[in-house]
Every structure is written in structure tokens, then in C-alpha cells.
Coordinates of C-alpha atoms and ligand atoms in Angstrom, one line a residue:
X1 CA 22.1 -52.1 62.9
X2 CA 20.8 -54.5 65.5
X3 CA 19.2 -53.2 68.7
X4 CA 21.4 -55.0 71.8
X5 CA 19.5 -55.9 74.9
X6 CA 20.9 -56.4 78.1
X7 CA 18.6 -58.3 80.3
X8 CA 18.9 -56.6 84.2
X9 CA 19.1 -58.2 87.3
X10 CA 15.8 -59.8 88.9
X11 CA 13.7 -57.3 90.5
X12 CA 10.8 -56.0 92.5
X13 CA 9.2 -52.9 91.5
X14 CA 6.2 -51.6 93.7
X15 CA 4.4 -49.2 91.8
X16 CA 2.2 -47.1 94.4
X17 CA -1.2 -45.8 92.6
X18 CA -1.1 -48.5 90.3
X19 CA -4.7 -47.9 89.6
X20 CA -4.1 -44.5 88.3
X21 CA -3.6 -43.1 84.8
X22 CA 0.4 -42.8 84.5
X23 CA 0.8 -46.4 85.4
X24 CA -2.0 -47.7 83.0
X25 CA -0.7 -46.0 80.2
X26 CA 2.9 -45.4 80.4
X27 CA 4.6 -47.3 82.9
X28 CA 2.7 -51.2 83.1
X29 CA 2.3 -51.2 79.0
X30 CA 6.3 -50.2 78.5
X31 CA 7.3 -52.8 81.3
X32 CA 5.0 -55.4 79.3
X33 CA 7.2 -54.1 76.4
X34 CA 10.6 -54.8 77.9
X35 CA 9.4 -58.5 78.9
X36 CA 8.7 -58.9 75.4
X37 CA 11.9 -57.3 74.6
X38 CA 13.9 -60.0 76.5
X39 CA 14.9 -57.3 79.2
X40 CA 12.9 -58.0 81.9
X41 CA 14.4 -61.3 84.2
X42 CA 12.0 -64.2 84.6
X43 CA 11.8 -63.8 88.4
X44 CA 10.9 -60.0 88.3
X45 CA 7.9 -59.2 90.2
X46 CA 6.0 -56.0 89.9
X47 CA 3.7 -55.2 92.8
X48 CA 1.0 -53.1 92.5
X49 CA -0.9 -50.8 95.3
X50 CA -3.0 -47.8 95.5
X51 CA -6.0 -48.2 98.0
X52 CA -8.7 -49.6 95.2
X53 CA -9.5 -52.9 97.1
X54 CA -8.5 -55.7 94.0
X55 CA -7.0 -58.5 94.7
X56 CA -3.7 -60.6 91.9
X57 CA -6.6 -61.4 89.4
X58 CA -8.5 -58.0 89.3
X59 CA -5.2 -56.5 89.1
X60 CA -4.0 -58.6 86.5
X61 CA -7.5 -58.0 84.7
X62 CA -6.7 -54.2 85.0
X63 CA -3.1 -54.3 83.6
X64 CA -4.4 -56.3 80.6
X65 CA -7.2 -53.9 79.7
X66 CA -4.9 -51.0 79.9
X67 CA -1.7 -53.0 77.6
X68 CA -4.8 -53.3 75.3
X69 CA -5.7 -50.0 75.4
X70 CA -1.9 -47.9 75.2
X71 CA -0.4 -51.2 73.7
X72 CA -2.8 -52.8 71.0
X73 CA 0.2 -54.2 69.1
X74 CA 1.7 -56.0 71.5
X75 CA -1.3 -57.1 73.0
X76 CA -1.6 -59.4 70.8
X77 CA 1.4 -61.5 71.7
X78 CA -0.4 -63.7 73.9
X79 CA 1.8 -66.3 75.3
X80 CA 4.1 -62.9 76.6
X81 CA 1.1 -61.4 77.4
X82 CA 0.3 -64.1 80.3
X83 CA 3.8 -64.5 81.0
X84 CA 3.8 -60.5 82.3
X85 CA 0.4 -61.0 84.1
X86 CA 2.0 -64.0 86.2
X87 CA 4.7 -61.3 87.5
X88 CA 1.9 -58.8 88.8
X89 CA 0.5 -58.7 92.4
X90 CA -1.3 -56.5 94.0
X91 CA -2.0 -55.0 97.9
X92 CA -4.2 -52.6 98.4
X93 CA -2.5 -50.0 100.4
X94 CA -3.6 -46.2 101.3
X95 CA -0.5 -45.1 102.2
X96 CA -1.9 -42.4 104.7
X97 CA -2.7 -45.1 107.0
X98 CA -1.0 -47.7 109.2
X99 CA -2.6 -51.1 107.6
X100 CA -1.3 -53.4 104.7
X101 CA 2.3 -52.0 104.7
X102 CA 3.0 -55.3 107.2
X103 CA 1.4 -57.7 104.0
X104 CA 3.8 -55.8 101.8
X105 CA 6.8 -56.3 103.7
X106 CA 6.2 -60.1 103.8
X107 CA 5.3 -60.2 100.0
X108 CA 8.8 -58.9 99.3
X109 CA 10.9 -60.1 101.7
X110 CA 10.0 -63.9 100.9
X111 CA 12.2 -63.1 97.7
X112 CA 16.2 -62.4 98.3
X113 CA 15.7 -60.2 95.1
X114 CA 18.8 -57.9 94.9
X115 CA 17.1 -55.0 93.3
X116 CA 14.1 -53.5 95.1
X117 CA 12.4 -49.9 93.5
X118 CA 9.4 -48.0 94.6
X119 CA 7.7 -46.0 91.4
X120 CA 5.3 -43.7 93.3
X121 CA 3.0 -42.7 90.5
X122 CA 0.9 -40.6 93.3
X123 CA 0.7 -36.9 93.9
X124 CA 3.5 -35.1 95.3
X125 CA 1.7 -34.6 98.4
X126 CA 2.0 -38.7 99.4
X127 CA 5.8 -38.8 98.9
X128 CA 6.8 -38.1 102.6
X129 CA 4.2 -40.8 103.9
X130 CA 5.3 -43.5 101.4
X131 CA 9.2 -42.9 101.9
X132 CA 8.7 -42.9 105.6
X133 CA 6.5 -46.2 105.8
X134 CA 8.7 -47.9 103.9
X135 CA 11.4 -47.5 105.8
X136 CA 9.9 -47.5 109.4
X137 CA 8.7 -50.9 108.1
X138 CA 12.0 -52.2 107.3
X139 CA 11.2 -52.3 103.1
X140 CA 13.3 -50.2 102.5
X141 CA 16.7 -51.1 102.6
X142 CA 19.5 -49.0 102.0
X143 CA 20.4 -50.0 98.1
X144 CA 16.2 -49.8 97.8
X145 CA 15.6 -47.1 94.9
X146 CA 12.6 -44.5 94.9
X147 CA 11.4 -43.0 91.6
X148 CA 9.1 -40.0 91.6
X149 CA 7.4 -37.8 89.0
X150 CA 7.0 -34.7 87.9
X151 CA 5.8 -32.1 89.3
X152 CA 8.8 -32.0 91.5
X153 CA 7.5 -28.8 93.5
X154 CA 5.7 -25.7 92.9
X155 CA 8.7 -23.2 93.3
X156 CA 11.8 -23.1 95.2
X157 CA 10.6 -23.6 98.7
X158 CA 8.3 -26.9 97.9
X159 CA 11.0 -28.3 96.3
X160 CA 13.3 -28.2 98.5
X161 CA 10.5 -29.4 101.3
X162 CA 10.1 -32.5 98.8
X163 CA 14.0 -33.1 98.4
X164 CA 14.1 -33.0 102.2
X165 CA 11.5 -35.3 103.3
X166 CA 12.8 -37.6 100.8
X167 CA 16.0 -37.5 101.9
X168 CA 15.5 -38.0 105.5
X169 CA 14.5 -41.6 104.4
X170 CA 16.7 -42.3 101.4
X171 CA 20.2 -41.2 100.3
X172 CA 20.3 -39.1 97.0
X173 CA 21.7 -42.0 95.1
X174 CA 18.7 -44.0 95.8
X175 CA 16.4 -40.9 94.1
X176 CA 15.1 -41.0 90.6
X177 CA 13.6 -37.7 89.5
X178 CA 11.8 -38.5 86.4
X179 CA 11.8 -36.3 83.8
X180 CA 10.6 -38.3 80.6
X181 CA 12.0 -36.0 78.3
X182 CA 15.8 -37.3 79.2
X183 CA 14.6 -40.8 78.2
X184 CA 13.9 -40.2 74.6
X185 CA 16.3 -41.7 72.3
X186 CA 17.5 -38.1 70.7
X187 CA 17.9 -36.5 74.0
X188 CA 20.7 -39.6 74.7
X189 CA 22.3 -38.9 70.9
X190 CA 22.8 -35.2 71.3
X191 CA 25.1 -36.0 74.0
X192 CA 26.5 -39.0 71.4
X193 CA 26.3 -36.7 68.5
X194 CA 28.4 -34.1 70.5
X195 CA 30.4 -35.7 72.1
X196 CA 31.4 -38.8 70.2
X197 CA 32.1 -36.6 67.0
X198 CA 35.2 -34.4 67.1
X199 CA 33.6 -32.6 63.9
X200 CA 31.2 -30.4 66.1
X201 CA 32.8 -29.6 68.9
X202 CA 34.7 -27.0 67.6
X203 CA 31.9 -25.5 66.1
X204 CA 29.7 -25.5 68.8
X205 CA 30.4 -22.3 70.6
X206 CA 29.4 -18.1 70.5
X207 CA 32.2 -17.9 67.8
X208 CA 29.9 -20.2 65.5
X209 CA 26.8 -20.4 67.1
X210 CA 24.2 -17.3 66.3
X211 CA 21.6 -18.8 68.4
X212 CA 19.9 -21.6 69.3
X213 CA 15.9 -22.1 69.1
X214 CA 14.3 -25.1 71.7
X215 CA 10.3 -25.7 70.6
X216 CA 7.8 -28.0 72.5
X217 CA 4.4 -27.8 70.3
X218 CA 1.7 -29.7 71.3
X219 CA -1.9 -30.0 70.0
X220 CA -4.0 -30.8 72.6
X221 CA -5.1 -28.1 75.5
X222 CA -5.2 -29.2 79.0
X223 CA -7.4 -32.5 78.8
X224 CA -9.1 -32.4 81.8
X225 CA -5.8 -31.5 83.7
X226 CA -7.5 -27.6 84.5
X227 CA -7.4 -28.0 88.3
X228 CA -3.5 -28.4 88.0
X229 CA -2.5 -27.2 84.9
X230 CA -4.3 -23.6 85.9
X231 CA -2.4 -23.7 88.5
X232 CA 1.0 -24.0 87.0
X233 CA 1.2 -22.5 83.3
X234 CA 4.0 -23.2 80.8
X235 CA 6.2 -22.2 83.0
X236 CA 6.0 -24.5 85.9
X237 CA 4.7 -27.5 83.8
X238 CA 7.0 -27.3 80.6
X239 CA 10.5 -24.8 81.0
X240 CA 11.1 -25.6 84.5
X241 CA 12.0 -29.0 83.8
X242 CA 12.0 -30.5 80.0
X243 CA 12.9 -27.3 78.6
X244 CA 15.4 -27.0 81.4
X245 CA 17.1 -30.1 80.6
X246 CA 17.0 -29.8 76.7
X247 CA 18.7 -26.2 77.5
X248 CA 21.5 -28.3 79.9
X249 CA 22.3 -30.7 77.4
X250 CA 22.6 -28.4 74.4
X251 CA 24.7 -26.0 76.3
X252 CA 26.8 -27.9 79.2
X253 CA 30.6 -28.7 78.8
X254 CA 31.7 -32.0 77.8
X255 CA 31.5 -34.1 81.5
X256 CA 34.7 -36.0 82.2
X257 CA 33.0 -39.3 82.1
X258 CA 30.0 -40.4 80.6
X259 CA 28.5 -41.0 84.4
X260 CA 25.3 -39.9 86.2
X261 CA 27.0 -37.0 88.8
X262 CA 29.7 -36.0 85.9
X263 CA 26.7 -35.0 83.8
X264 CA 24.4 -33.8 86.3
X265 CA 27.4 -31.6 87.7
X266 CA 27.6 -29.9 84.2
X267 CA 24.0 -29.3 83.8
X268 CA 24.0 -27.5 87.3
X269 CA 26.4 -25.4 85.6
X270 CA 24.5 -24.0 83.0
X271 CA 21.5 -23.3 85.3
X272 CA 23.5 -21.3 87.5
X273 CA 24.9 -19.6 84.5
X274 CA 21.7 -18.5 83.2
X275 CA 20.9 -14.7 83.6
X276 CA 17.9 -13.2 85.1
X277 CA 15.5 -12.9 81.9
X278 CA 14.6 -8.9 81.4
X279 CA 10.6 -8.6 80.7
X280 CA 10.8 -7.8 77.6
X281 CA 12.3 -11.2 76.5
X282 CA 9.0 -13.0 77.6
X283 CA 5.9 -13.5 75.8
X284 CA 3.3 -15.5 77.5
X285 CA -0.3 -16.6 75.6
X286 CA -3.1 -18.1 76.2
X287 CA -5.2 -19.9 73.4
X288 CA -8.7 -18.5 72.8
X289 CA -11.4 -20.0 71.0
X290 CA -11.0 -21.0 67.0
X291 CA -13.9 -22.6 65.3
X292 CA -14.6 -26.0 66.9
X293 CA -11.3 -25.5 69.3
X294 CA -12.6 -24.4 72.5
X295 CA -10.4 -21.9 74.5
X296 CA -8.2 -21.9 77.4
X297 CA -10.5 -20.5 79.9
X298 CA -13.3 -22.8 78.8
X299 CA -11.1 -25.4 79.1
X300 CA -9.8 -24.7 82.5
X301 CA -13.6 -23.1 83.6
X302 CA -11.7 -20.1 84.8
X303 CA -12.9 -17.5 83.1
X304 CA -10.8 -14.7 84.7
X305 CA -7.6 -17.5 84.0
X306 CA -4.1 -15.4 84.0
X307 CA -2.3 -18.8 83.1
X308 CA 0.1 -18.8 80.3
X309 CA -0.8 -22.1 77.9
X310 CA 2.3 -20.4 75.5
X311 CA 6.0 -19.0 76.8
X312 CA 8.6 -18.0 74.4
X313 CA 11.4 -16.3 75.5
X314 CA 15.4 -15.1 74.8
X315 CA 17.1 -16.5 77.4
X316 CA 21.3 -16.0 78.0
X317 CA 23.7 -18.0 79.3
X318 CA 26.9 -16.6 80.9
X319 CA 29.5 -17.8 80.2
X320 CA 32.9 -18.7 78.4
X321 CA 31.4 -20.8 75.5
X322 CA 27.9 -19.0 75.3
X323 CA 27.9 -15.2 76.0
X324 CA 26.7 -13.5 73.1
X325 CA 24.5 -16.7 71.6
X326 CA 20.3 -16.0 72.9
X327 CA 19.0 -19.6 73.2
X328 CA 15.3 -18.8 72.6
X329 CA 12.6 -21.7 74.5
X330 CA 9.3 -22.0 73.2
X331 CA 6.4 -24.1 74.4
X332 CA 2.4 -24.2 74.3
X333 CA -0.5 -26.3 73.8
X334 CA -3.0 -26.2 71.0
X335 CA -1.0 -25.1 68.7
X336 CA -0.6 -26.1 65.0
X337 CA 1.2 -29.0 65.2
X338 CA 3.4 -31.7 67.9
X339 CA 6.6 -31.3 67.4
X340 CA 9.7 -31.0 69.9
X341 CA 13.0 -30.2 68.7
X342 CA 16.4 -28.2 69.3
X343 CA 18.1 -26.4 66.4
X344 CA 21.3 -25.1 66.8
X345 CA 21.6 -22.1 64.1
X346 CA 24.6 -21.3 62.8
X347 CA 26.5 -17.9 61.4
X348 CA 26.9 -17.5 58.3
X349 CA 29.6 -17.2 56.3
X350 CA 32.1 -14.1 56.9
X351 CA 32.2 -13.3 53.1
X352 CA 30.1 -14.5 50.6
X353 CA 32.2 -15.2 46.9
X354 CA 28.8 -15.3 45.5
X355 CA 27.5 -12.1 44.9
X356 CA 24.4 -12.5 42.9
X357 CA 23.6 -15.2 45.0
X358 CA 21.2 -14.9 47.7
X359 CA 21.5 -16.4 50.6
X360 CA 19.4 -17.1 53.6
X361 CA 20.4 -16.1 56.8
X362 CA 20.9 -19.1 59.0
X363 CA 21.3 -21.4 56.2
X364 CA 23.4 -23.8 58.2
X365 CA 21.8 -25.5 61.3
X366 CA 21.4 -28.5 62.8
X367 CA 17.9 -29.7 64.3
X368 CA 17.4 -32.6 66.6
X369 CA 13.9 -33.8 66.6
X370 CA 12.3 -35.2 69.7
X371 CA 9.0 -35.6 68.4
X372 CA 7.3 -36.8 66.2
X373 CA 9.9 -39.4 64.2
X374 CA 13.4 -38.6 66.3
X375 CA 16.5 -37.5 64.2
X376 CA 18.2 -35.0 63.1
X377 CA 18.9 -33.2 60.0
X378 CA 21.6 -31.0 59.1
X379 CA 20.8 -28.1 56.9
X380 CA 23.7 -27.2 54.2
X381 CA 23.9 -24.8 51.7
X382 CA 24.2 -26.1 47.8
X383 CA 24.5 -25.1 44.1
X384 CA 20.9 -25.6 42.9
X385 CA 21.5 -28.3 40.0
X386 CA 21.5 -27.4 36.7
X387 CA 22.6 -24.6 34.0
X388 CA 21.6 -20.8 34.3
X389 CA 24.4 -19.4 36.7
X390 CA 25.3 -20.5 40.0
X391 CA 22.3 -20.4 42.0
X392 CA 22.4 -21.7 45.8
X393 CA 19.9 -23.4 47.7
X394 CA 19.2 -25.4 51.2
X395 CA 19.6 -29.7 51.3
X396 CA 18.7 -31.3 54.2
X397 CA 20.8 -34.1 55.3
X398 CA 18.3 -36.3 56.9
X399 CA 18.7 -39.0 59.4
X400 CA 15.9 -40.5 61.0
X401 CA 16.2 -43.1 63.5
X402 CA 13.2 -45.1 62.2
X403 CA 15.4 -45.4 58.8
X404 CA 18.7 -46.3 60.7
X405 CA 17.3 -48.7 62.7
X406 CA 15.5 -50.6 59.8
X407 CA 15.8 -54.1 60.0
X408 CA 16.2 -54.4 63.7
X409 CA 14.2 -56.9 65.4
X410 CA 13.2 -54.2 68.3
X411 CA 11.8 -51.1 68.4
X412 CA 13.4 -48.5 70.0
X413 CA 12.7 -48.0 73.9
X414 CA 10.6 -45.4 74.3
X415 CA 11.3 -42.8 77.3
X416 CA 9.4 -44.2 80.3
X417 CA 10.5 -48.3 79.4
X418 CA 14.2 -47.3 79.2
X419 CA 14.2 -44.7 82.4
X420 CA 12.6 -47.9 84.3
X421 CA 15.3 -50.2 83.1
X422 CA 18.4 -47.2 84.1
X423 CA 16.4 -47.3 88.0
X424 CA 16.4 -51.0 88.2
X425 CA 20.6 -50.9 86.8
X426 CA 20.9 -48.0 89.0
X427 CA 21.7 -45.9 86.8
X428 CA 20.8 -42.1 87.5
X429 CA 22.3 -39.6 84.8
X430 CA 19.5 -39.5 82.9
X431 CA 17.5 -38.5 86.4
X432 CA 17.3 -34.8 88.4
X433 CA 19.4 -34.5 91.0
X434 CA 18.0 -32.9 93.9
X435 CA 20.5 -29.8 93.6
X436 CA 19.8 -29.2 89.6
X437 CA 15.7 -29.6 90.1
X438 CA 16.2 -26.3 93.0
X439 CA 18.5 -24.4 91.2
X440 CA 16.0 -24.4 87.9
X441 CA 13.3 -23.2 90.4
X442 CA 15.4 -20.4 91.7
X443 CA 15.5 -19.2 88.6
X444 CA 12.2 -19.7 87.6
X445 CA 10.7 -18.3 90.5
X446 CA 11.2 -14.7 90.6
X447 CA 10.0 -14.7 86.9
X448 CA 6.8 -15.9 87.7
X449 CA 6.8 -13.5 91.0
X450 CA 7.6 -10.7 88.7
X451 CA 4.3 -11.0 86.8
X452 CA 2.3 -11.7 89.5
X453 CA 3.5 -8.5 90.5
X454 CA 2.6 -6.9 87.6
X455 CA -0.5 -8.5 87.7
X456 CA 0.5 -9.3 84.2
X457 CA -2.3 -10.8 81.9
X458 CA -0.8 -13.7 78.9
X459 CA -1.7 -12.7 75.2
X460 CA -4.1 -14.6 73.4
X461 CA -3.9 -16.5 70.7
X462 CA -5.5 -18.9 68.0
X463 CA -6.4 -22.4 68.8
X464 CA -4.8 -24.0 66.7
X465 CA -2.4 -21.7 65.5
X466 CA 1.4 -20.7 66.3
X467 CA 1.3 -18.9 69.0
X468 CA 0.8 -15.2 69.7
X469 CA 2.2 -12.4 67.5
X470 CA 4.5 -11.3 70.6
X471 CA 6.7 -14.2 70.6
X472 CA 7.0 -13.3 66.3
X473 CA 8.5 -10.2 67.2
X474 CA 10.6 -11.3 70.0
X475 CA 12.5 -13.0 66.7
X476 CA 11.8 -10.3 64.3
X477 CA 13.1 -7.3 66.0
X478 CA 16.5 -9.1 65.8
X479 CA 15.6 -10.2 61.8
X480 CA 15.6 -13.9 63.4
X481 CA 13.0 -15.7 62.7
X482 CA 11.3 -19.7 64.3
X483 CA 11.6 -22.5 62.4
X484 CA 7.6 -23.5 61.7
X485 CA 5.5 -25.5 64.1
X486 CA 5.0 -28.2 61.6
X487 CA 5.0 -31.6 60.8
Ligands
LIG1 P1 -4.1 -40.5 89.1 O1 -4.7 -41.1 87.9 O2 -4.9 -39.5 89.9 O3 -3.6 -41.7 90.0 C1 -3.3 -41.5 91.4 C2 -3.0 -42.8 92.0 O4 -2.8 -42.6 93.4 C3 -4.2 -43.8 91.9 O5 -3.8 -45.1 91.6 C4 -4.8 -43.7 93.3 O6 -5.5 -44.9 93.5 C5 -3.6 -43.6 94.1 N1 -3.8 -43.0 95.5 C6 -4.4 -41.8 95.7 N2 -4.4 -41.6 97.1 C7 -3.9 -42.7 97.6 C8 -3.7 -43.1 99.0 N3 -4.0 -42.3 100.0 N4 -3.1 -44.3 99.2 C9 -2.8 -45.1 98.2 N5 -2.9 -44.7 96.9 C10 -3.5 -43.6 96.6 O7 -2.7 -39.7 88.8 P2 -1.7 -40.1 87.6 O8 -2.1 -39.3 86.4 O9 -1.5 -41.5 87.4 O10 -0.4 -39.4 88.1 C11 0.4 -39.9 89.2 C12 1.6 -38.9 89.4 O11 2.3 -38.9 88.2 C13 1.2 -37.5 89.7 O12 2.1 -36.9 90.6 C14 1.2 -36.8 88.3 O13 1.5 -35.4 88.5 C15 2.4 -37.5 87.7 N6 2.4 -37.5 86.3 C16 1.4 -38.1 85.6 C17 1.5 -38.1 84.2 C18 0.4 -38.8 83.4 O14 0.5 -38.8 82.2 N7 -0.7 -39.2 84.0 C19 2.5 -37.5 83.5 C20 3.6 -37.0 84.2 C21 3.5 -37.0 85.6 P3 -6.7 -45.2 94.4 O15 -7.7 -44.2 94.2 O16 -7.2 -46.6 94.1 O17 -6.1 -45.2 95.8

């Protein structure tokens, strides 16, 4: 199988805070990646800006320390290496005030380059000021393309303030909503895998379905993130949006096309089909301290911290295809092991002809990993080999991507170097629309109101470990059970 790369059209890419952490580690490394793929045109240009005062070679200096750093392998490719450092420039801009934006207009516009994107790697609060700059002076054109991060607002209200002040300088299809967790290769296949496969279609509804399980694990705490991260919780910073969108895609109808507002339309669907969640269906931790493995309120010096690091909960979605099947989310930090997946969990048989076999409930399902190795693994039901009666037991059928794509010159894209390549083809359905990112907040937010009514305080758990014994129970008491947080 050979990895096909479509080279896209010239470019210039302004990345505001390109002095700051996401652009150091994620975005300038996986654009250095793409060059070396063969994706990146000769006569792109990627401009850098934040208001540190370097000039093309300290920039240049900066983006080659950092593709050392978060890209040692590739590093190494030298003659590519000063190929990508020739496309970087840099202005320093501080985007609150009025000087350096009339520089950046005459460093772009000597180029006729047709695509022209602005990454804004900055906090949420410089969005307005950025977008309205660029337009007032004439940068931005009307095919221009704005990318922003996460976090896309702090509940309903903020968001939609964001999604207005953007759009009263650029056109929803000019706005890329990043969430990273769309760009990852299994995200994209799930859709393939359903929708390019009549053999699961028919299978993939409450009549077959007994529930379906969504896990983000990770290892590490909050890593020096405490002021916002304590601030948030899981529930802002994880189910709001990746969880959200792993939900969408697992659960949406099949779009008519594969195109960005077919897809996004479905996925709006499924949020507004999702049912207020009843208390009782949500555990919330918080990690405590573990041997070496500090906790939570350390972590986030807070020591009086009511912020969940762990949510698990049952969540329902009404309607034809669904009602009946929970779709249980579960996310934390420093737990056992990172690993993101979705397994789909399927009934079991309506008689068993095996009576002195035993079987395992929820012997059949299917899991698509996200993380770590992507792939996906469908569990069947077998006769153990051998003599001594007919025994059963569980096979996986294995497919990981690393495997399959063995022998390809490339590696795979990973989730930030692919999304940049969809802004600069203008493509968006692997981006938030503005209508999908509010509708997940309306119902987020009177969840989070309810326990801040409630004063409600998150139950603690190991460092370390998997999670608290609430979210066990919210499984057991229906004899369901997680799939382990391993590797
Ligand atoms: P960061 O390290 O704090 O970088 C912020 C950048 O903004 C710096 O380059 C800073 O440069 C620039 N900046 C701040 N004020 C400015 C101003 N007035 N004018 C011009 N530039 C200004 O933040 P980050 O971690 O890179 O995150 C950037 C955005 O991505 C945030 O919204 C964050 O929530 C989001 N995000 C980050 C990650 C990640 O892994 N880091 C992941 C997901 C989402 P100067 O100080 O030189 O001006």
C-alpha cells in the first residue's frame, strides 16, 4: 500500500504567536514534515508573528531548535531542513496594537499567492483583534482562511461571542475550528470503515448494538496548565469537544456526500439528539496523591480545587437508530495508561446452541484505537483449538495501521500536519462549525451549572490508577463492565 501525496497549491500561512508552545511543537515541526513529504509547494511561505522582537534569522534559528526538539528524526534531513527555513519569515506583531500590520500587508501582498490562511495559535481572547486587523488592513481577502484553536469558549454564551466576532470579519466558510482529534487517521477510517463497508451498517443500530464505551486515558496531570485547566475540568477541556466529536461520528447517519457541511449537518444531529444526562449517570474524580505522583490540587496549587481531572458518564441519544443503546464517555488524566479508543459492543447472541459453554457477555465488539498505534480490532467468538469438548473463546482480529501501511515510503500524517494541509485545500469537514461547537455547549452547560449548584465536590482517585470506584459502578449496576485502561 503506497501512501499518495497530493502536493497543494502555493501558499501563505501567517501563524500568529509563532513564538509560543503549539507552534513550536505541533504545527512548524508537522509543516517541516509535509515539505519533506513532497506536499508543501516550493513557493509556500510561512510567516511568523507574535510580538517577541526577532527578525528572518532568529526566527529561522527558533523553528530549527524546536524541529530538533518535537522532530529529532527528521531533523536530520538537512538539505530539507534549510529548504523549510528559506520559506520562514518573521514580523513581530502585537496584535493589540496598531504598528507592524502595514509591514505584514506588504510582505504578502508582493506575492499573487492564491491561498492565504491565518493560524492564530494565541489565546481566545486575541481572536477579535486579529480578525479585525486583518481585514481593516486589506489582508484579508474574502477566500482568506482563519484557523483557530481550542478552547473554543467557556460555555454557551462565550462561544457564541467568539463565533460572532469572528464572523463579523470572515464568512463561516473561511473558519477552521480545530479540533485535533478529527485529524487522526482512525477518526477519518471510522467514517471509511462505516461507510465504505455494507457489512456494518446493518449492524450498527439499538437492534444490535448493547452499548458503546468512548475512553480518553492519559498519563500525565495538568503540566503546568493549572491556571486554565482548574478552570475548566474534563468537562470543558475533554467531552465538550473530542469526546463530542468521537460521539458524532460513531453515532450520526450516513451524510449524503462525503463533504464538509453534509457531515457537519449530521453531527449537529446527534448533539441535538442527546438527552439531558440525570445525575446519577455522572461520576466526576479528581486524582490524589500515589507514591511519587503528586495530586491534583498540588498540581493545580488549589487546595480547596472542586475540578474534575476524571468524567465518566451514561449518556443517551434519542433517536430512531440509538434509543435504548447508553454510549458511556470516559476521560481523565493520570491514569494508568494513554490510550483513546471507541468500542462498539455488541449483543449477544439470542440463543446459545452451546450449553456448557460459557460465554462472555459482549464477546463481539469492535474497537477503534486512536491512541497509542491506531487500528482497530474486531473481537469474535471461537472454538478454542483442540480436543476435550467444544470450548469457546475470544480472537482478536487485528489490524493496525502501522502493519498495513508497511513498506510505504511515508509515514502517516499525523493530526495537526493533515488538518493544515485540509485549511490550505479548503477543505473544512474535518473542522467545527460554528453551529455544532454551540449546540455541544448548550448541552454541556447546564450540567456543569447543575453541580455548581449542588456545590458538588469530584471523587478522588489514585494517581495512577483507573479512575474512581464511582464510574465502576456506573457499569456494574447494569453487569457492564470498561474495557481496561491499558496498553
Ligand atoms: P503560548 O505558548 O502562551 O503562546 C502564545 C503566543 O501568543 C506566543 O507566541 C505569544 O508570543 C503570542 N502573543 C501573546 N500576546 C500577544 C500579543 N498581544 N500580540 C501578539 N502575539 C501575542 O500558548 P500556546 O500553548 O502556544 O497556545 C496557543 C493557543 O493554542 C491557545 O489558545 C491554546 O489554548 C491553544 N492550544 C494549545 C495547545 C498546546 O499544545 N500548546 C493545544 C491545544 C490548544 P509573544 O509573547 O512573543 O508575543
Amino acid at each position: 500500500m503506497v501512501a499518495r501525496i497530493i502536493p497543494v497549491d502555493p501558499f501563505d500561512l501567517v501563524i500568529f504567536g509563532a513564538s509560543g508552545d503549539l507552534a513550536r511543537r505541533k504545527i512548524l515541526p508537522g509543516l517541516f514534515r509535509r515539505l519533506i513529504a513532497g506536499q508543501m509547494p516550493p513557493n509556500a511561505r510561512i510567516i511568523g508573528s507574535a510580538r517577541s522582537k526577532w527578525d528572518d534569522d532568529a526566527f529561522r534559528k527558533e523553528v530549527s531548535n524546536a524541529i530538533k526538539e518535537f522532530s529529532p528524526k527528521e531533523y536530520k534531513n538537512t538539505e530539507k531542513l534549510n529548504e523549510f527555513l528559506k520559506t520562514l519569515h518573521y514580523l513581530p506583531v502585537d496584535v493589540l496594537g496598531d504598528t507592524g500590520w502595514k509591514e505584514l500587508a506588504a510582505l504578502i501582498k508582493k506575492d499573487a499567492n492564491p491561498v492565504r490562511a491565518f493560524y492564530l495559535s494565541v489565546g481566545p481572547s486575541l481572536f477579535d483583534d486579529i480578525a479585525e486587523r486583518l481585514t481593516k488592513s486589506g489582508i484579508a481577502t474574502k477566500d482568506s482562511r482563519i484557523v483557530v484553536e481550542k478552547p473554543f469558549g467557556h460555555d454557551l454564551e462565550t462561544a457564541h461571542q467568539l463565533n460572532e466576532q469572528l464572523r463579523r470579519n470572515f464568512k463561516e466558510h473561511q473558519i477552521y475550528r480545530i479540533d485535533h482529534y478529527l485529524g487522526k487517521e482512525t477518526v477519518q477510517n471510522l467514517m471509511a470503515l462505516r461507510f465504505a463497508n455494507a457489512l456494518l451498517e446493518p449492524v450498527w443500530n439499538a437492534q444490535h448494538v448493547d452499548h458503546v464505551q468512548i475512553s480518553v486515558s492519559e498519563t500525565i496531570g495538568i503540566e503546568g496548565r493549572g491556571g486554565y485547566y482548574d478552570n475548566s475540568g474534563a468537562m470543558r477541556d475533554m467531552v465538550q469537544n473530542h469526546l463530542m466529536q468521537l460521539l458524532c461520528l460513531t453515532a450520526m447517519e450516513p451524510p449524503a456526500r462525503f463533504e464538509a457541511n453534509d457531515v457537519r449537518d449530521e453531527k449537529l444531529k446527534v448533539i441535538r439528539s442527546l438527552d439531558p444526562v440525570e445525575p446519577d449517570d455522572i461520576v466526576r474524580g479528581q486524582y490524589r496523591a500515589n507514591g511519587k505522583a503528586g495530586s491534583y490540587k498540588d498540581d493545580a496549587e488549589n487546595p480547596d480545587s472542586r475540578t474534575e481531572s476524571f468524567i465518566a458518564m451514561k449518556v443517551h441519544i434519542s433517536n430512531w437508530r440509538w434509543t435504548g443503546v447508553p454510549f458511556y464517555l470516559r476521560t481523565g488524566k493520570k491514569l494508568r495508561a494513554r490510550m483513546s479508543e471507541i468500542a462498539v459492543i455488541f449483543k449477544d447472541p439470542p440463543h446459545s446452541i452451546f450449553p456448557n459453554a460459557e460465554i462472555r457477555h459482549g464477546g463481539n465488539s469492535l474497537v477503534i484505537r486512536l491512541q497509542p498505534d491506531e487500528g482497530i480490532t474486531m473481537h469474535m467468538i471461537i472454538k478454542e483449538p483442540g480436543q476435550g469438548g467444544l470450548r469457546l473463546t475470544e480472537v482478536p482480529l487485528d489490524m493496525s495501521f502501522a502493519d498495513a501501511l508497511k513498506g510505504a515510503p511515508l509515514d502517516i500524517a499525523d493530526a495537526y500536519e493533515r488538518l493544515l494541509m485540509d485549511v490550505i485545500r479548503g477543505d473544512q469537514t474535518l473542522f467545527m462549525r460554528g453551529d455544532e461547537v454551540e449546540a455541544a455547549w448548550a448541552w454541556v452547560d447546564p450540567i456543569i451549572e447543575a453541580w455548581q449548584h449542588a456545590g458538588d465536590t469530584p471523587e478522588p482517585y489514585d494517581a495512577g490508577g483507573s479512575g474512581p470506584d464511582g464510574s465502576l459502578a456506573l457499569m456494574h449496576r447494569e453487569d457492564r463492565r470498561w474495557r481496561p485502561i491499558e496498553v
